[in-house]
């Protein structure tokens, strides 16, 4: 269900829910209280109408908007009007440019999703796993213009399953709720869906098996029913095509060969839409 764009400012919706930080084994792991989030709320109904525009990563972001640039693999660059920036599943390289993001998030299922030596100039490095194996990490970074939080999930590992080894990161900015599924290895349970809240924009791995198989990932996407879905983490157009075929009954599909979108709350499409972006490392304008 969509929400009504009541204001372009990060205002609190009608109801805020305090929800548990959900473990995958709720019978054995105690729940922790989550801090309030404007995304964890009952959504209203009407999306915006205007279309999305693309822009270079060096250009200012329009007021009340967020820019998303597909950099590589599972890495997206998020930028705000005030100049804040975050890179998801950061593996240590984002292009041959002089650019230090304010925040990087990482997951450790594979080395292509994290770096053990992030640039010390990066102010905030958010790891999606805890140093204590199996323990859920709890991020709630409020930078004023951007709030970043996480919901822990399990991953497969060489020696079996690892509880809480992945994080779904949620970025709350300019009234939008933007989710990055990371290296998701299982469908979230009901508590985890509740902890995510509404997600206007969803970055989803569509490799077809290294994360979730295509049918399972389609179920996740259709349940979240985000206004905009951005595929990532595919190794051939075959798995991408399989995913697009699986969601085409519900979602419109747009593929214009671009690698960036600029989105505002009032511009969300009336029909849920998959926007296929093509990865490209950051580079200076020619």
Short mmCIF file of C-alpha atoms in Angstrom, two decimals:
data_model
loop_
_atom_site.label_atom_id
_atom_site.label_comp_id
_atom_site.label_asym_id
_atom_site.label_seq_id
_atom_site.Cartn_x
_atom_site.Cartn_y
_atom_site.Cartn_z
CA UNK A 1 0.00 0.00 0.00
CA UNK A 2 1.32 3.42 -0.85
CA UNK A 3 1.47 6.50 1.38
CA UNK A 4 0.23 9.97 0.64
CA UNK A 5 2.93 12.61 0.14
CA UNK A 6 1.68 14.96 2.85
CA UNK A 7 4.82 17.11 3.10
CA UNK A 8 8.29 17.08 1.60
CA UNK A 9 9.84 17.46 5.05
CA UNK A 10 10.77 14.48 7.24
CA UNK A 11 7.63 14.76 9.33
CA UNK A 12 6.32 12.07 11.64
CA UNK A 13 3.33 10.19 10.19
CA UNK A 14 0.06 9.64 11.99
CA UNK A 15 1.30 6.69 13.98
CA UNK A 16 4.74 5.57 15.04
CA UNK A 17 5.16 2.02 16.17
CA UNK A 18 7.80 0.81 18.60
CA UNK A 19 8.79 -2.59 17.27
CA UNK A 20 11.24 -5.24 18.39
CA UNK A 21 14.58 -5.76 16.73
CA UNK A 22 13.74 -9.17 15.49
CA UNK A 23 15.92 -12.20 15.70
CA UNK A 24 15.38 -15.03 13.29
CA UNK A 25 14.85 -17.43 16.18
CA UNK A 26 12.39 -15.50 18.37
CA UNK A 27 11.80 -18.49 20.69
CA UNK A 28 15.43 -18.49 21.81
CA UNK A 29 16.66 -14.94 21.24
CA UNK A 30 15.25 -12.04 23.30
CA UNK A 31 13.77 -9.15 21.35
CA UNK A 32 15.23 -5.67 21.64
CA UNK A 33 13.20 -2.49 21.42
CA UNK A 34 13.59 -0.51 18.18
CA UNK A 35 13.71 3.26 18.20
CA UNK A 36 10.91 5.09 16.39
CA UNK A 37 11.14 5.48 12.63
CA UNK A 38 8.88 7.42 10.30
CA UNK A 39 9.04 4.47 7.87
CA UNK A 40 7.56 2.07 10.43
CA UNK A 41 4.07 3.42 10.16
CA UNK A 42 0.70 2.86 8.55
CA UNK A 43 1.01 4.16 4.99
CA UNK A 44 -1.65 6.23 3.25
CA UNK A 45 -2.77 5.58 -0.28
CA UNK A 46 -1.87 7.98 -3.07
CA UNK A 47 1.55 8.18 -4.75
CA UNK A 48 2.88 11.18 -6.62
CA UNK A 49 2.62 11.63 -10.36
CA UNK A 50 5.75 13.24 -11.72
CA UNK A 51 8.56 11.35 -13.37
CA UNK A 52 12.12 10.79 -12.19
CA UNK A 53 15.07 12.73 -13.51
CA UNK A 54 18.71 11.71 -13.78
CA UNK A 55 21.79 13.79 -12.99
CA UNK A 56 25.60 13.61 -12.64
CA UNK A 57 26.85 12.70 -9.17
CA UNK A 58 28.72 16.04 -8.87
CA UNK A 59 25.63 18.16 -9.52
CA UNK A 60 23.55 19.45 -6.60
CA UNK A 61 20.56 17.32 -5.69
CA UNK A 62 17.20 19.00 -6.13
CA UNK A 63 15.32 20.16 -3.05
CA UNK A 64 13.25 17.44 -1.31
CA UNK A 65 14.91 14.75 -3.46
CA UNK A 66 17.50 12.00 -3.21
CA UNK A 67 19.83 10.83 -5.97
CA UNK A 68 20.63 7.13 -6.35
CA UNK A 69 23.55 6.13 -8.56
CA UNK A 70 24.34 2.49 -9.31
CA UNK A 71 28.09 2.24 -8.84
CA UNK A 72 28.88 -1.49 -9.00
CA UNK A 73 27.67 -4.95 -7.94
CA UNK A 74 25.59 -4.10 -4.82
CA UNK A 75 26.92 -0.58 -4.32
CA UNK A 76 24.60 2.38 -4.71
CA UNK A 77 25.50 5.98 -3.95
CA UNK A 78 22.78 7.96 -2.16
CA UNK A 79 23.03 11.76 -2.11
CA UNK A 80 20.89 14.40 -0.42
CA UNK A 81 20.19 18.09 -1.20
CA UNK A 82 22.34 19.10 1.76
CA UNK A 83 25.36 17.20 0.45
CA UNK A 84 25.27 14.04 2.57
CA UNK A 85 26.31 10.85 0.81
CA UNK A 86 26.26 7.12 1.56
CA UNK A 87 27.49 4.09 -0.38
CA UNK A 88 25.94 0.66 0.19
CA UNK A 89 27.81 -2.67 0.36
CA UNK A 90 31.05 -0.77 0.07
CA UNK A 91 34.02 -2.88 -1.05
CA UNK A 92 36.65 -0.16 -0.96
CA UNK A 93 36.49 1.30 -4.47
CA UNK A 94 33.90 3.51 -6.12
CA UNK A 95 35.83 5.01 -9.02
CA UNK A 96 38.95 7.00 -9.84
CA UNK A 97 37.59 10.20 -8.31
CA UNK A 98 38.40 12.34 -5.31
CA UNK A 99 35.23 11.63 -3.36
CA UNK A 100 34.83 10.52 0.27
CA UNK A 101 31.29 9.48 1.25
CA UNK A 102 29.95 10.43 4.65
CA UNK A 103 28.71 6.89 5.32
CA UNK A 104 29.43 3.43 3.98
CA UNK A 105 27.46 0.31 4.82
CA UNK A 106 28.87 -3.20 4.40
CA UNK A 107 27.90 -6.88 4.58
CA UNK A 108 30.35 -9.74 4.88
CA UNK A 109 28.79 -12.65 2.99
CA UNK A 110 31.48 -12.10 0.32
CA UNK A 111 34.49 -9.84 -0.04
CA UNK A 112 32.74 -7.94 -2.85
CA UNK A 113 30.38 -6.50 -0.24
CA UNK A 114 32.85 -5.14 2.32
CA UNK A 115 36.41 -4.06 2.88
CA UNK A 116 38.52 -4.79 5.94
CA UNK A 117 40.39 -1.51 5.41
CA UNK A 118 37.94 1.32 4.65
CA UNK A 119 39.46 4.74 4.09
CA UNK A 120 39.95 6.26 7.55
CA UNK A 121 38.65 9.55 6.15
CA UNK A 122 35.13 8.06 5.90
CA UNK A 123 33.30 9.45 8.95
CA UNK A 124 30.84 6.58 9.45
CA UNK A 125 31.50 2.91 8.62
CA UNK A 126 28.47 0.72 9.38
CA UNK A 127 29.12 -3.02 9.32
CA UNK A 128 26.04 -5.19 8.86
CA UNK A 129 27.31 -7.83 11.26
CA UNK A 130 28.58 -7.89 14.80
CA UNK A 131 32.13 -8.70 15.89
CA UNK A 132 30.48 -11.32 18.11
CA UNK A 133 29.35 -14.05 15.73
CA UNK A 134 25.59 -14.58 15.74
CA UNK A 135 24.83 -11.37 17.64
CA UNK A 136 22.66 -8.80 15.89
CA UNK A 137 24.21 -5.41 15.27
CA UNK A 138 22.00 -2.38 15.93
CA UNK A 139 22.62 0.77 13.88
CA UNK A 140 20.62 3.94 14.29
CA UNK A 141 22.69 6.76 12.83
CA UNK A 142 20.85 10.09 12.75
CA UNK A 143 22.68 12.70 10.66
CA UNK A 144 19.75 15.12 10.64
CA UNK A 145 19.08 15.03 6.92
CA UNK A 146 19.51 11.26 6.78
CA UNK A 147 18.69 8.49 9.25
CA UNK A 148 20.28 5.07 8.69
CA UNK A 149 19.12 1.96 10.53
CA UNK A 150 19.32 -1.78 9.95
CA UNK A 151 17.39 -5.02 10.32
CA UNK A 152 19.57 -8.11 10.78
CA UNK A 153 19.08 -11.32 8.78
CA UNK A 154 20.93 -14.63 8.54
CA UNK A 155 23.43 -15.69 5.89
CA UNK A 156 24.88 -18.95 4.66
CA UNK A 157 28.56 -19.42 5.41
CA UNK A 158 31.26 -21.99 4.69
CA UNK A 159 30.61 -23.68 8.02
CA UNK A 160 26.81 -23.48 7.94
CA UNK A 161 24.32 -20.75 8.69
CA UNK A 162 25.40 -17.57 10.44
CA UNK A 163 22.69 -15.83 12.40
CA UNK A 164 22.51 -12.07 11.92
CA UNK A 165 25.39 -12.03 9.44
CA UNK A 166 23.64 -9.69 6.99
CA UNK A 167 21.82 -6.41 7.45
CA UNK A 168 19.05 -4.85 5.44
CA UNK A 169 19.90 -1.15 5.69
CA UNK A 170 17.17 1.46 5.57
CA UNK A 171 17.89 5.09 4.67
CA UNK A 172 15.27 7.64 5.69
CA UNK A 173 15.77 10.88 3.80
CA UNK A 174 13.49 13.66 2.50
CA UNK A 175 10.41 11.69 3.59
CA UNK A 176 11.49 8.66 1.55
CA UNK A 177 12.21 5.22 2.97
CA UNK A 178 14.92 3.50 0.94
CA UNK A 179 15.87 -0.13 1.61
CA UNK A 180 18.94 -2.13 0.53
CA UNK A 181 18.53 -5.88 0.96
CA UNK A 182 22.26 -6.58 1.01
CA UNK A 183 23.23 -10.22 0.48
CA UNK A 184 19.84 -11.58 1.52
CA UNK A 185 19.78 -15.38 1.89
CA UNK A 186 16.24 -16.00 3.14
CA UNK A 187 12.81 -14.45 3.02
CA UNK A 188 12.29 -12.13 5.99
CA UNK A 189 9.92 -13.29 8.67
CA UNK A 190 6.87 -11.29 9.71
CA UNK A 191 8.73 -9.51 12.50
CA UNK A 192 11.51 -8.47 10.15
CA UNK A 193 9.00 -7.16 7.62
CA UNK A 194 7.41 -5.14 10.42
CA UNK A 195 10.79 -3.76 11.50
CA UNK A 196 11.48 -2.63 7.93
CA UNK A 197 8.24 -0.69 7.71
CA UNK A 198 7.23 0.79 4.39
CA UNK A 199 9.95 1.02 1.75
CA UNK A 200 9.34 3.48 -1.08
CA UNK A 201 12.51 2.42 -2.89
CA UNK A 202 14.06 -1.06 -2.75
CA UNK A 203 17.48 -2.20 -3.96
CA UNK A 204 17.21 -5.93 -4.54
CA UNK A 205 19.74 -8.63 -5.54
CA UNK A 206 18.56 -10.57 -8.60
CA UNK A 207 21.39 -13.04 -9.21
CA UNK A 208 18.93 -15.94 -8.98
CA UNK A 209 20.70 -18.14 -6.44
CA UNK A 210 23.79 -16.78 -4.71
CA UNK A 211 21.39 -14.73 -2.61
CA UNK A 212 17.77 -15.90 -2.97
CA UNK A 213 16.40 -17.89 -5.88
CA UNK A 214 14.33 -15.83 -8.30
CA UNK A 215 10.91 -17.09 -7.18
CA UNK A 216 11.66 -16.32 -3.52
CA UNK A 217 13.03 -12.88 -4.32
CA UNK A 218 9.93 -12.10 -6.37
CA UNK A 219 7.80 -12.96 -3.32
CA UNK A 220 9.87 -10.60 -1.16
CA UNK A 221 9.54 -7.78 -3.68
CA UNK A 222 5.81 -8.29 -4.16
CA UNK A 223 5.20 -8.33 -0.42
CA UNK A 224 7.16 -5.12 0.14
CA UNK A 225 5.52 -3.62 -2.95
CA UNK A 226 7.80 -0.60 -3.08
CA UNK A 227 7.01 2.18 -5.51
CA UNK A 228 10.44 1.85 -7.12
CA UNK A 229 12.57 -1.31 -7.30
CA UNK A 230 16.22 -1.12 -8.35
CA UNK A 231 17.80 -4.46 -9.33
CA UNK A 232 21.42 -5.14 -8.40
CA UNK A 233 23.86 -8.03 -7.95
CA UNK A 234 23.34 -9.84 -11.21
CA UNK A 235 26.06 -11.49 -13.23
CA UNK A 236 24.27 -11.80 -16.55
CA UNK A 237 21.17 -10.36 -18.17
CA UNK A 238 19.64 -13.85 -17.93
CA UNK A 239 19.03 -13.65 -14.19
CA UNK A 240 17.89 -10.05 -14.56
CA UNK A 241 15.44 -11.06 -17.29
CA UNK A 242 14.12 -13.92 -15.14
CA UNK A 243 13.47 -11.50 -12.29
CA UNK A 244 11.77 -8.96 -14.55
CA UNK A 245 9.54 -11.67 -15.99
CA UNK A 246 8.60 -12.75 -12.48
CA UNK A 247 7.42 -9.28 -11.39
CA UNK A 248 6.03 -7.97 -14.68
CA UNK A 249 2.40 -8.76 -13.78
CA UNK A 250 2.57 -6.31 -10.87
CA UNK A 251 5.40 -3.91 -11.73
CA UNK A 252 6.03 -1.75 -14.74
CA UNK A 253 9.57 -2.06 -16.09
CA UNK A 254 11.76 0.84 -17.26
CA UNK A 255 15.21 0.25 -18.78
CA UNK A 256 16.70 3.31 -20.45
CA UNK A 257 20.37 2.41 -20.06
CA UNK A 258 21.03 5.01 -17.35
CA UNK A 259 22.86 4.53 -14.07
CA UNK A 260 21.22 7.20 -11.86
CA UNK A 261 17.80 8.41 -10.75
CA UNK A 262 16.72 11.46 -8.81
CA UNK A 263 13.57 10.84 -6.78
CA UNK A 264 11.28 12.82 -4.51
CA UNK A 265 8.34 11.72 -2.41
CA UNK A 266 5.89 13.57 -4.65
CA UNK A 267 7.36 11.96 -7.80
CA UNK A 268 6.74 8.31 -6.94
CA UNK A 269 5.04 6.51 -9.85
CA UNK A 270 1.35 5.61 -9.71
CA UNK A 271 2.18 2.01 -10.61
CA UNK A 272 5.03 0.16 -8.83
CA UNK A 273 7.98 0.29 -11.20
CA UNK A 274 11.25 -1.60 -11.64
CA UNK A 275 13.92 0.79 -12.89
CA UNK A 276 16.85 -1.09 -14.37
CA UNK A 277 20.03 0.93 -13.87
CA UNK A 278 23.40 -0.05 -15.33
CA UNK A 279 26.41 0.03 -12.98
CA UNK A 280 29.23 2.49 -13.67
CA UNK A 281 32.02 3.60 -11.38
CA UNK A 282 31.97 7.27 -10.45
CA UNK A 283 33.92 9.52 -12.79
CA UNK A 284 34.30 13.21 -13.40
CA UNK A 285 32.10 14.88 -16.02
CA UNK A 286 33.72 15.12 -19.43
#
